[in-house]
Short mmCIF file of C-alpha atoms in Angstrom, two decimals:
data_model
loop_
_atom_site.label_atom_id
_atom_site.label_comp_id
_atom_site.label_asym_id
_atom_site.label_seq_id
_atom_site.Cartn_x
_atom_site.Cartn_y
_atom_site.Cartn_z
CA UNK A 1 -56.76 -52.71 -4.82
CA UNK A 2 -57.94 -52.62 -1.21
CA UNK A 3 -57.18 -49.37 0.63
CA UNK A 4 -58.13 -47.71 3.88
CA UNK A 5 -58.02 -43.93 3.97
CA UNK A 6 -56.91 -42.34 7.23
CA UNK A 7 -59.22 -39.70 8.69
CA UNK A 8 -58.68 -36.38 10.43
CA UNK A 9 -56.05 -37.11 13.08
CA UNK A 10 -58.13 -39.86 14.61
CA UNK A 11 -57.19 -43.39 15.51
CA UNK A 12 -58.79 -45.54 12.83
CA UNK A 13 -58.59 -48.95 14.42
CA UNK A 14 -55.96 -51.12 12.83
CA UNK A 15 -54.97 -48.47 10.29
CA UNK A 16 -52.60 -45.94 11.82
CA UNK A 17 -48.94 -46.78 12.15
CA UNK A 18 -47.23 -50.05 12.96
CA UNK A 19 -46.77 -51.58 16.36
CA UNK A 20 -43.71 -53.55 15.35
CA UNK A 21 -40.94 -51.98 13.29
CA UNK A 22 -40.58 -53.62 9.88
CA UNK A 23 -37.42 -55.49 8.96
CA UNK A 24 -36.66 -54.97 5.28
CA UNK A 25 -34.40 -56.95 3.00
CA UNK A 26 -34.47 -57.25 -0.78
CA UNK A 27 -33.65 -60.44 -2.64
CA UNK A 28 -33.66 -58.61 -5.98
CA UNK A 29 -33.41 -55.02 -7.05
CA UNK A 30 -36.94 -53.76 -6.37
CA UNK A 31 -38.49 -50.92 -8.33
CA UNK A 32 -40.20 -49.53 -5.20
CA UNK A 33 -39.26 -49.70 -1.51
CA UNK A 34 -42.01 -51.05 0.72
CA UNK A 35 -42.74 -51.59 4.40
CA UNK A 36 -45.45 -53.73 5.97
CA UNK A 37 -47.22 -53.83 9.31
CA UNK A 38 -49.51 -56.24 11.06
CA UNK A 39 -51.02 -55.18 14.35
CA UNK A 40 -50.51 -57.02 17.60
CA UNK A 41 -53.53 -59.19 18.34
CA UNK A 42 -55.21 -60.32 21.56
CA UNK A 43 -57.70 -63.13 20.98
CA UNK A 44 -60.29 -64.43 23.37
CA UNK A 45 -60.00 -67.93 24.75
CA UNK A 46 -62.97 -69.72 23.26
CA UNK A 47 -63.97 -66.61 21.32
CA UNK A 48 -64.54 -65.93 17.65
CA UNK A 49 -61.62 -65.49 15.26
CA UNK A 50 -60.51 -61.95 14.50
CA UNK A 51 -60.03 -60.72 10.94
CA UNK A 52 -56.64 -59.07 10.49
CA UNK A 53 -55.12 -57.39 7.44
CA UNK A 54 -51.51 -56.76 6.44
CA UNK A 55 -50.93 -53.12 5.52
CA UNK A 56 -48.39 -52.05 2.93
CA UNK A 57 -46.75 -48.64 2.53
CA UNK A 58 -44.74 -47.75 -0.58
CA UNK A 59 -44.30 -44.08 0.38
CA UNK A 60 -46.88 -42.89 -2.12
CA UNK A 61 -45.43 -44.78 -5.09
CA UNK A 62 -47.99 -46.88 -7.00
CA UNK A 63 -46.78 -50.36 -7.91
CA UNK A 64 -48.28 -53.52 -9.39
CA UNK A 65 -47.50 -56.90 -7.84
CA UNK A 66 -47.54 -59.88 -10.19
CA UNK A 67 -45.86 -62.63 -8.15
CA UNK A 68 -46.58 -61.66 -4.57
CA UNK A 69 -46.61 -64.13 -1.69
CA UNK A 70 -47.33 -63.47 1.96
CA UNK A 71 -46.06 -65.89 4.60
CA UNK A 72 -47.39 -65.83 8.16
CA UNK A 73 -44.88 -67.75 10.29
CA UNK A 74 -46.38 -68.43 13.72
CA UNK A 75 -44.33 -71.46 14.75
CA UNK A 76 -43.27 -69.50 17.83
CA UNK A 77 -46.95 -69.11 18.68
CA UNK A 78 -48.36 -72.45 17.52
CA UNK A 79 -49.63 -73.20 21.02
CA UNK A 80 -51.15 -69.71 21.27
CA UNK A 81 -53.07 -69.06 18.04
CA UNK A 82 -54.09 -70.59 14.75
CA UNK A 83 -54.28 -68.71 11.45
CA UNK A 84 -56.49 -69.38 8.45
CA UNK A 85 -57.32 -67.56 5.24
CA UNK A 86 -60.59 -65.66 5.18
CA UNK A 87 -62.84 -67.46 2.70
CA UNK A 88 -65.37 -65.11 1.15
CA UNK A 89 -66.11 -65.97 -2.50
CA UNK A 90 -68.03 -62.69 -2.89
CA UNK A 91 -64.95 -60.62 -2.01
CA UNK A 92 -63.25 -59.47 -5.20
CA UNK A 93 -60.09 -58.59 -3.26
CA UNK A 94 -59.34 -62.08 -1.98
CA UNK A 95 -56.33 -64.35 -1.96
CA UNK A 96 -55.68 -66.36 -5.10
CA UNK A 97 -54.68 -69.33 -2.94
CA UNK A 98 -53.44 -70.18 0.55
CA UNK A 99 -51.48 -73.18 1.80
CA UNK A 100 -51.40 -74.15 5.46
CA UNK A 101 -48.60 -76.02 7.22
CA UNK A 102 -47.89 -76.49 10.93
CA UNK A 103 -47.25 -73.01 12.29
CA UNK A 104 -47.24 -71.41 8.84
CA UNK A 105 -49.73 -69.96 6.36
CA UNK A 106 -48.58 -68.96 2.88
CA UNK A 107 -50.89 -67.02 0.58
CA UNK A 108 -50.57 -65.79 -2.99
CA UNK A 109 -52.05 -62.58 -4.35
CA UNK A 110 -53.67 -62.52 -7.78
CA UNK A 111 -51.37 -61.22 -10.52
CA UNK A 112 -51.91 -57.54 -11.22
CA UNK A 113 -52.59 -56.56 -7.60
CA UNK A 114 -52.16 -52.78 -7.46
CA UNK A 115 -50.77 -50.87 -4.48
CA UNK A 116 -51.68 -47.20 -4.54
CA UNK A 117 -48.87 -46.13 -2.24
CA UNK A 118 -50.25 -45.64 1.27
CA UNK A 119 -52.84 -47.37 3.44
CA UNK A 120 -53.03 -50.38 1.13
CA UNK A 121 -54.48 -53.49 2.77
CA UNK A 122 -54.05 -57.07 1.65
CA UNK A 123 -56.80 -59.70 2.06
CA UNK A 124 -57.75 -60.80 5.55
CA UNK A 125 -56.57 -63.74 7.58
CA UNK A 126 -58.42 -65.09 10.62
CA UNK A 127 -56.64 -65.28 13.97
CA UNK A 128 -58.14 -67.40 16.75
CA UNK A 129 -56.92 -68.90 20.00
CA UNK A 130 -55.40 -72.35 19.53
CA UNK A 131 -57.26 -75.29 20.99
CA UNK A 132 -56.26 -75.60 24.63
CA UNK A 133 -54.31 -72.33 24.60
CA UNK A 134 -53.51 -71.17 28.10
CA UNK A 135 -54.78 -67.84 29.37
CA UNK A 136 -51.99 -65.21 29.15
CA UNK A 137 -50.10 -67.33 26.59
CA UNK A 138 -48.15 -65.17 24.14
CA UNK A 139 -45.96 -65.57 21.09
CA UNK A 140 -44.88 -63.91 17.87
CA UNK A 141 -45.97 -63.97 14.24
CA UNK A 142 -43.48 -62.96 11.55
CA UNK A 143 -45.19 -61.85 8.35
CA UNK A 144 -43.21 -61.60 5.12
CA UNK A 145 -44.32 -60.05 1.83
CA UNK A 146 -42.24 -60.84 -1.26
CA UNK A 147 -42.56 -59.73 -4.88
CA UNK A 148 -39.93 -58.78 -7.48
CA UNK A 149 -41.37 -55.26 -7.69
CA UNK A 150 -40.78 -54.49 -4.00
CA UNK A 151 -38.30 -57.11 -2.85
CA UNK A 152 -38.88 -58.75 0.52
CA UNK A 153 -40.12 -57.01 3.64
CA UNK A 154 -41.23 -58.43 6.99
CA UNK A 155 -42.74 -57.44 10.32
CA UNK A 156 -42.99 -59.26 13.66
CA UNK A 157 -46.14 -58.90 15.74
CA UNK A 158 -47.21 -60.12 19.17
CA UNK A 159 -50.16 -62.46 19.64
CA UNK A 160 -51.64 -63.40 23.00
CA UNK A 161 -54.66 -65.00 24.62
CA UNK A 162 -56.90 -63.02 26.91
CA UNK A 163 -59.98 -63.71 28.94
CA UNK A 164 -63.21 -63.52 27.00
CA UNK A 165 -65.20 -60.30 27.37
CA UNK A 166 -68.37 -58.86 25.88
CA UNK A 167 -68.53 -55.07 25.61
CA UNK A 168 -71.53 -53.40 23.99
CA UNK A 169 -71.81 -49.76 23.03
CA UNK A 170 -75.04 -47.99 23.93
CA UNK A 171 -77.18 -46.79 21.03
CA UNK A 172 -77.40 -43.07 20.34
CA UNK A 173 -80.61 -41.02 20.26
CA UNK A 174 -81.22 -38.65 17.32
CA UNK A 175 -78.93 -35.61 17.45
CA UNK A 176 -78.87 -32.27 15.66
CA UNK A 177 -76.74 -29.14 15.70
CA UNK A 178 -76.25 -25.96 13.74
CA UNK A 179 -73.17 -25.21 11.68
CA UNK A 180 -70.47 -23.89 14.04
CA UNK A 181 -72.63 -25.00 16.95
CA UNK A 182 -72.38 -27.41 19.85
CA UNK A 183 -74.22 -30.45 21.14
CA UNK A 184 -73.72 -33.11 23.82
CA UNK A 185 -73.25 -36.78 23.04
CA UNK A 186 -74.15 -39.35 25.67
CA UNK A 187 -71.77 -42.32 25.64
CA UNK A 188 -72.48 -45.68 27.20
CA UNK A 189 -70.90 -49.11 27.46
CA UNK A 190 -72.27 -52.31 28.95
CA UNK A 191 -70.25 -55.24 30.24
CA UNK A 192 -72.47 -57.99 28.91
CA UNK A 193 -70.05 -60.72 29.89
CA UNK A 194 -69.99 -62.95 32.94
CA UNK A 195 -66.79 -61.54 34.38
CA UNK A 196 -65.72 -58.04 35.39
CA UNK A 197 -63.53 -56.11 32.96
CA UNK A 198 -60.55 -54.21 34.32
CA UNK A 199 -60.86 -50.90 32.51
CA UNK A 200 -61.89 -49.89 29.01
CA UNK A 201 -60.70 -47.48 26.34
CA UNK A 202 -63.01 -45.36 24.18
CA UNK A 203 -61.60 -44.62 20.71
CA UNK A 204 -63.15 -41.77 18.74
CA UNK A 205 -63.41 -41.15 15.03
CA UNK A 206 -65.88 -39.61 12.66
CA UNK A 207 -66.44 -37.26 9.79
CA UNK A 208 -64.16 -34.27 9.39
CA UNK A 209 -66.42 -31.59 10.81
CA UNK A 210 -67.65 -33.04 14.09
CA UNK A 211 -65.11 -33.00 16.94
CA UNK A 212 -64.96 -32.63 20.69
CA UNK A 213 -65.62 -29.09 21.91
CA UNK A 214 -62.06 -28.09 22.92
CA UNK A 215 -61.97 -30.55 25.80
CA UNK A 216 -58.82 -31.18 27.85
CA UNK A 217 -59.50 -34.31 29.93
CA UNK A 218 -56.55 -35.70 31.85
CA UNK A 219 -57.38 -39.33 31.01
CA UNK A 220 -57.69 -38.64 27.28
CA UNK A 221 -55.18 -38.16 24.47
CA UNK A 222 -55.33 -35.55 21.71
CA UNK A 223 -53.63 -35.04 18.35
CA UNK A 224 -53.72 -31.64 16.65
CA UNK A 225 -56.26 -30.59 19.25
CA UNK A 226 -58.68 -33.41 18.39
CA UNK A 227 -59.79 -36.03 20.91
CA UNK A 228 -58.50 -39.48 19.97
CA UNK A 229 -59.18 -41.80 22.90
CA UNK A 230 -59.84 -41.94 26.66
CA UNK A 231 -58.83 -44.48 29.32
CA UNK A 232 -61.33 -45.42 32.01
CA UNK A 233 -60.34 -47.40 35.08
CA UNK A 234 -62.39 -50.40 36.09
CA UNK A 235 -63.55 -52.78 37.04
CA UNK A 236 -66.76 -52.80 35.01
CA UNK A 237 -69.17 -55.13 36.74
CA UNK A 238 -70.96 -57.85 34.75
CA UNK A 239 -74.36 -56.79 33.51
CA UNK A 240 -73.79 -53.15 34.32
CA UNK A 241 -73.94 -50.11 32.05
CA UNK A 242 -71.64 -47.12 32.49
CA UNK A 243 -72.15 -43.67 30.98
CA UNK A 244 -70.52 -40.34 30.38
CA UNK A 245 -71.29 -37.21 28.37
CA UNK A 246 -69.02 -35.52 25.84
CA UNK A 247 -69.46 -31.94 24.59
CA UNK A 248 -69.01 -31.82 20.82
CA UNK A 249 -68.92 -29.24 18.06
CA UNK A 250 -69.91 -29.02 14.38
CA UNK A 251 -67.30 -26.99 12.50
CA UNK A 252 -68.00 -23.90 10.42
CA UNK A 253 -66.95 -25.71 7.22
CA UNK A 254 -69.65 -28.38 7.58
CA UNK A 255 -72.07 -28.70 4.68
CA UNK A 256 -75.66 -27.86 5.61
CA UNK A 257 -78.24 -29.07 5.56
CA UNK A 258 -76.33 -32.30 5.85
CA UNK A 259 -75.22 -35.13 8.08
CA UNK A 260 -72.07 -35.60 10.16
CA UNK A 261 -71.17 -38.77 12.05
CA UNK A 262 -69.37 -39.44 15.32
CA UNK A 263 -68.21 -42.96 16.20
CA UNK A 264 -66.98 -44.43 19.47
CA UNK A 265 -65.48 -47.90 19.78
CA UNK A 266 -65.01 -49.47 23.20
CA UNK A 267 -61.96 -51.69 23.65
CA UNK A 268 -60.53 -53.65 26.50
CA UNK A 269 -57.15 -52.38 27.65
CA UNK A 270 -55.37 -55.29 26.02
CA UNK A 271 -57.03 -54.58 22.68
CA UNK A 272 -56.17 -50.89 22.99
CA UNK A 273 -52.53 -51.78 23.52
CA UNK A 274 -52.71 -53.73 20.26
CA UNK A 275 -54.55 -51.11 18.22
CA UNK A 276 -52.99 -47.82 19.30
CA UNK A 277 -49.55 -47.14 17.90
CA UNK A 278 -47.09 -45.93 20.53
CA UNK A 279 -45.72 -43.42 18.01
CA UNK A 280 -49.10 -41.77 17.41
CA UNK A 281 -50.73 -41.68 20.83
CA UNK A 282 -50.99 -37.89 20.84
CA UNK A 283 -50.68 -35.72 23.93
CA UNK A 284 -52.55 -36.25 27.21
CA UNK A 285 -54.92 -33.57 28.40
CA UNK A 286 -54.16 -31.38 31.42
CA UNK A 287 -57.60 -31.03 32.95
CA UNK A 288 -59.85 -33.09 35.19
CA UNK A 289 -60.62 -36.61 33.94
CA UNK A 290 -63.68 -37.56 31.96
CA UNK A 291 -65.62 -39.83 34.30
CA UNK A 292 -67.43 -43.02 33.35
CA UNK A 293 -70.15 -43.56 35.93
CA UNK A 294 -72.33 -46.53 36.79
CA UNK A 295 -75.88 -45.70 35.80
CA UNK A 296 -77.27 -47.48 38.87
CA UNK A 297 -75.87 -48.66 42.17
CA UNK A 298 -73.71 -51.78 41.87
CA UNK A 299 -71.68 -53.88 44.26
CA UNK A 300 -67.93 -53.39 44.20
CA UNK A 301 -66.05 -56.20 42.42
CA UNK A 302 -62.41 -57.17 42.65
CA UNK A 303 -60.35 -56.39 39.52
CA UNK A 304 -59.50 -59.42 37.38
CA UNK A 305 -55.88 -60.20 36.62
CA UNK A 306 -56.23 -61.45 33.05
CA UNK A 307 -55.79 -59.64 29.79
CA UNK A 308 -59.19 -59.20 28.21
CA UNK A 309 -60.16 -59.72 24.59
CA UNK A 310 -63.61 -59.22 23.17
CA UNK A 311 -64.95 -62.31 21.46
CA UNK A 312 -67.18 -60.25 19.14
CA UNK A 313 -66.07 -56.70 18.38
CA UNK A 314 -69.03 -55.65 16.20
CA UNK A 315 -71.30 -54.49 19.07
CA UNK A 316 -68.44 -52.43 20.55
CA UNK A 317 -69.05 -49.54 18.16
CA UNK A 318 -71.82 -46.95 18.16
CA UNK A 319 -72.21 -44.26 15.53
CA UNK A 320 -74.24 -41.13 16.12
CA UNK A 321 -75.59 -39.32 13.08
CA UNK A 322 -75.88 -35.59 13.59
CA UNK A 323 -78.35 -33.69 11.44
CA UNK A 324 -76.61 -30.42 10.61
CA UNK A 325 -79.20 -27.67 10.32
CA UNK A 326 -79.08 -24.30 8.63
CA UNK A 327 -77.75 -23.38 5.21
CA UNK A 328 -74.04 -23.63 4.42
CA UNK A 329 -73.51 -24.55 0.80
CA UNK A 330 -70.50 -24.44 -1.44
CA UNK A 331 -69.34 -23.63 -4.94
CA UNK A 332 -67.74 -26.33 -7.06
CA UNK A 333 -65.93 -24.91 -10.08
CA UNK A 334 -65.30 -27.21 -13.04
CA UNK A 335 -62.48 -26.94 -15.55
CA UNK A 336 -61.93 -28.21 -19.07
CA UNK A 337 -58.98 -28.03 -21.44
CA UNK A 338 -57.88 -27.16 -24.95
CA UNK A 339 -55.39 -29.20 -26.96
CA UNK A 340 -53.85 -28.66 -30.37
CA UNK A 341 -53.60 -31.74 -32.56
CA UNK A 342 -53.77 -33.20 -36.03
CA UNK A 343 -55.93 -36.06 -37.30
CA UNK A 344 -54.34 -39.33 -36.19
CA UNK A 345 -52.85 -37.87 -33.00
CA UNK A 346 -53.56 -39.33 -29.55
CA UNK A 347 -54.00 -36.66 -26.89
CA UNK A 348 -55.18 -36.22 -23.30
CA UNK A 349 -58.23 -34.09 -22.56
CA UNK A 350 -58.03 -33.01 -18.93
CA UNK A 351 -61.09 -32.29 -16.82
CA UNK A 352 -61.34 -31.22 -13.20
CA UNK A 353 -63.27 -29.62 -10.40
CA UNK A 354 -62.38 -27.76 -7.20
CA UNK A 355 -64.27 -26.77 -4.05
CA UNK A 356 -64.35 -22.99 -3.63
CA UNK A 357 -66.32 -22.93 -0.36
CA UNK A 358 -67.57 -21.82 2.01
CA UNK A 359 -68.37 -25.44 2.96
CA UNK A 360 -66.18 -28.47 2.39
CA UNK A 361 -67.60 -31.65 0.89
CA UNK A 362 -67.67 -35.04 2.57
CA UNK A 363 -69.65 -38.09 1.49
CA UNK A 364 -71.37 -39.83 4.41
CA UNK A 365 -71.96 -43.56 4.40
CA UNK A 366 -74.48 -44.62 1.81
CA UNK A 367 -73.46 -42.07 -0.81
CA UNK A 368 -71.16 -42.90 -3.69
CA UNK A 369 -69.28 -39.59 -3.94
CA UNK A 370 -69.13 -35.96 -2.82
CA UNK A 371 -69.74 -34.68 -6.34
CA UNK A 372 -69.71 -35.67 -10.01
CA UNK A 373 -69.32 -34.18 -13.48
CA UNK A 374 -70.64 -35.16 -16.88
CA UNK A 375 -68.00 -35.10 -19.61
CA UNK A 376 -69.18 -34.76 -23.20
CA UNK A 377 -66.26 -35.28 -25.57
CA UNK A 378 -65.67 -33.08 -28.62
CA UNK A 379 -66.86 -34.22 -32.01
CA UNK A 380 -64.31 -36.06 -34.10
CA UNK A 381 -62.54 -38.01 -31.34
CA UNK A 382 -62.60 -41.63 -30.18
CA UNK A 383 -61.90 -42.68 -26.60
CA UNK A 384 -58.73 -44.72 -26.17
CA UNK A 385 -58.82 -44.83 -22.36
CA UNK A 386 -61.26 -43.34 -19.88
CA UNK A 387 -60.33 -42.54 -16.26
CA UNK A 388 -61.18 -44.63 -13.22
CA UNK A 389 -64.50 -43.60 -11.74
CA UNK A 390 -66.01 -42.65 -15.11
CA UNK A 391 -68.70 -44.61 -16.94
CA UNK A 392 -70.42 -43.96 -20.25
CA UNK A 393 -73.96 -42.65 -19.77
CA UNK A 394 -74.83 -41.47 -23.28
CA UNK A 395 -73.49 -40.75 -26.73
CA UNK A 396 -70.02 -39.20 -26.22
CA UNK A 397 -70.88 -38.57 -22.55
CA UNK A 398 -69.31 -40.03 -19.39
CA UNK A 399 -70.25 -39.44 -15.76
CA UNK A 400 -67.21 -39.12 -13.50
CA UNK A 401 -67.58 -39.44 -9.72
CA UNK A 402 -65.13 -37.91 -7.27
CA UNK A 403 -62.78 -40.52 -5.82
CA UNK A 404 -61.99 -38.63 -2.60
CA UNK A 405 -64.54 -39.04 0.18
CA UNK A 406 -63.54 -35.62 1.51
CA UNK A 407 -62.63 -32.44 -0.35
CA UNK A 408 -61.56 -29.46 1.73
CA UNK A 409 -62.09 -25.91 0.56
CA UNK A 410 -59.44 -25.28 -2.08
CA UNK A 411 -59.04 -28.97 -2.88
CA UNK A 412 -60.08 -30.65 -6.09
CA UNK A 413 -59.46 -33.53 -8.47
CA UNK A 414 -58.34 -33.84 -12.07
CA UNK A 415 -58.39 -36.69 -14.55
CA UNK A 416 -57.77 -37.20 -18.26
CA UNK A 417 -59.51 -38.87 -21.18
CA UNK A 418 -57.05 -40.27 -23.68
CA UNK A 419 -58.58 -39.83 -27.12
CA UNK A 420 -57.62 -40.38 -30.75
CA UNK A 421 -58.29 -37.41 -33.01
CA UNK A 422 -60.08 -38.61 -36.14
CA UNK A 423 -60.82 -35.15 -37.52
CA UNK A 424 -60.92 -31.55 -36.38
CA UNK A 425 -64.51 -30.28 -36.17
CA UNK A 426 -65.02 -26.53 -36.08
CA UNK A 427 -67.54 -25.60 -33.42
CA UNK A 428 -67.43 -29.21 -32.21
CA UNK A 429 -66.35 -28.50 -28.64
CA UNK A 430 -67.26 -30.84 -25.83
CA UNK A 431 -68.24 -29.86 -22.30
CA UNK A 432 -67.62 -30.59 -18.64
CA UNK A 433 -70.78 -30.02 -16.56
CA UNK A 434 -71.32 -30.22 -12.81
CA UNK A 435 -73.93 -32.80 -11.78
CA UNK A 436 -76.34 -31.74 -9.04
CA UNK A 437 -79.31 -34.04 -9.70
CA UNK A 438 -77.69 -37.39 -8.88
CA UNK A 439 -79.00 -38.93 -5.63
CA UNK A 440 -75.67 -40.77 -5.22
CA UNK A 441 -73.71 -37.55 -4.56
CA UNK A 442 -73.69 -35.18 -1.60
CA UNK A 443 -73.44 -31.89 -3.52
CA UNK A 444 -76.98 -31.30 -4.79
CA UNK A 445 -77.09 -27.50 -5.05
CA UNK A 446 -74.27 -25.24 -6.20
CA UNK A 447 -73.78 -21.69 -4.95
CA UNK A 448 -72.58 -20.27 -8.30
CA UNK A 449 -73.90 -21.49 -11.64
CA UNK A 450 -71.53 -19.47 -13.82
CA UNK A 451 -68.61 -21.89 -13.27
CA UNK A 452 -70.63 -25.11 -13.47
CA UNK A 453 -69.58 -25.78 -17.07
CA UNK A 454 -66.33 -25.63 -19.02
CA UNK A 455 -65.35 -26.41 -22.60
CA UNK A 456 -63.27 -29.26 -24.04
CA UNK A 457 -61.69 -28.27 -27.34
CA UNK A 458 -59.49 -29.91 -29.94
CA UNK A 459 -57.98 -27.32 -32.27
CA UNK A 460 -55.53 -27.40 -35.13
#
């Protein structure tokens, strides 16, 4: 039900890899093998609770859970943290029920909870420092997921209490760049707390076609040539703002005119240790370090000794929207299908679309999909089952939105309408048609009109 896609070789906070290795054991013969991971957590003494999710990986195999329970056993850390279920009645993907006991929280998932296979996230729990928890206190939480379909699997994670901090990312001015062109992003972070912070980490993510401009900073780590994060030594003085500049590049496959986005999240070192998987840290750069400089003269402060945890992580992130100028469109080719059947048969009518380039498609925030097609079914059939992402918009016509938020050149999607054949109608073909006039999609103008439609036929 709830999933988190992983982007282009970037650290998506709380989503990539597991800090603690899962311990797996099955109480019954499961139909699918599963592993789980819960990130290490540093909470601020006296700070707000942090929302944490348990992630489930079934190696790409979809599975439905009907009797799933999740147990968070934190008896080892009862003096360190307290756990509670996140209560949001508006959230459709919420726990069916949760029961608290000393040092333990047990939650049940609603029957019919579907795991898609990778990056699946279960509902949130809230982790906060226990009343009277000592600074530097640490313990362990063992989280166990059990369901007959996957057996039993568990993971142990570290929890600890750090000193409260307040990091705030500086807002970005408007930015623009041409396709296959460069620009400079100014990055800033303010220590808005009352105490100095001993070092920070900047974690970078964004849309697929905006990256650093082949940088090689010695205090930064890279994966597949893409900047992932940078360490900056402290201390950061209270009330002071620190800045740096990062050269960036819009790739040649970016859609234009369009919008790309670049996000930076500032973490304390303790939080970075929690969020960044040791197995996916990437490679350090070989060049001079990227420097974070005080934007005005400040007195030197002694480094604090405590682990730091931000009491409110929302202001830590700043997203720059880059207006991509020029013209770099793409061709989306649609496909239909032909089936042979007799009256009374149930058949699948397959429809699809693929990106032919030159630009790739990526839906920025605020848009529903990268593209869509209208599917008009042939005469003489009745829908038995329509695909996910499709909704009826007229007589015999469904609008189907792309499910992927990013489609590279050469990539596409396919789905099927299951229909019952009532009669064979000569010259009663249906049609698949590319949609370019829907404000909810990115792709609003196609480079080649000759492949924007395809037929759906049921023949004898």
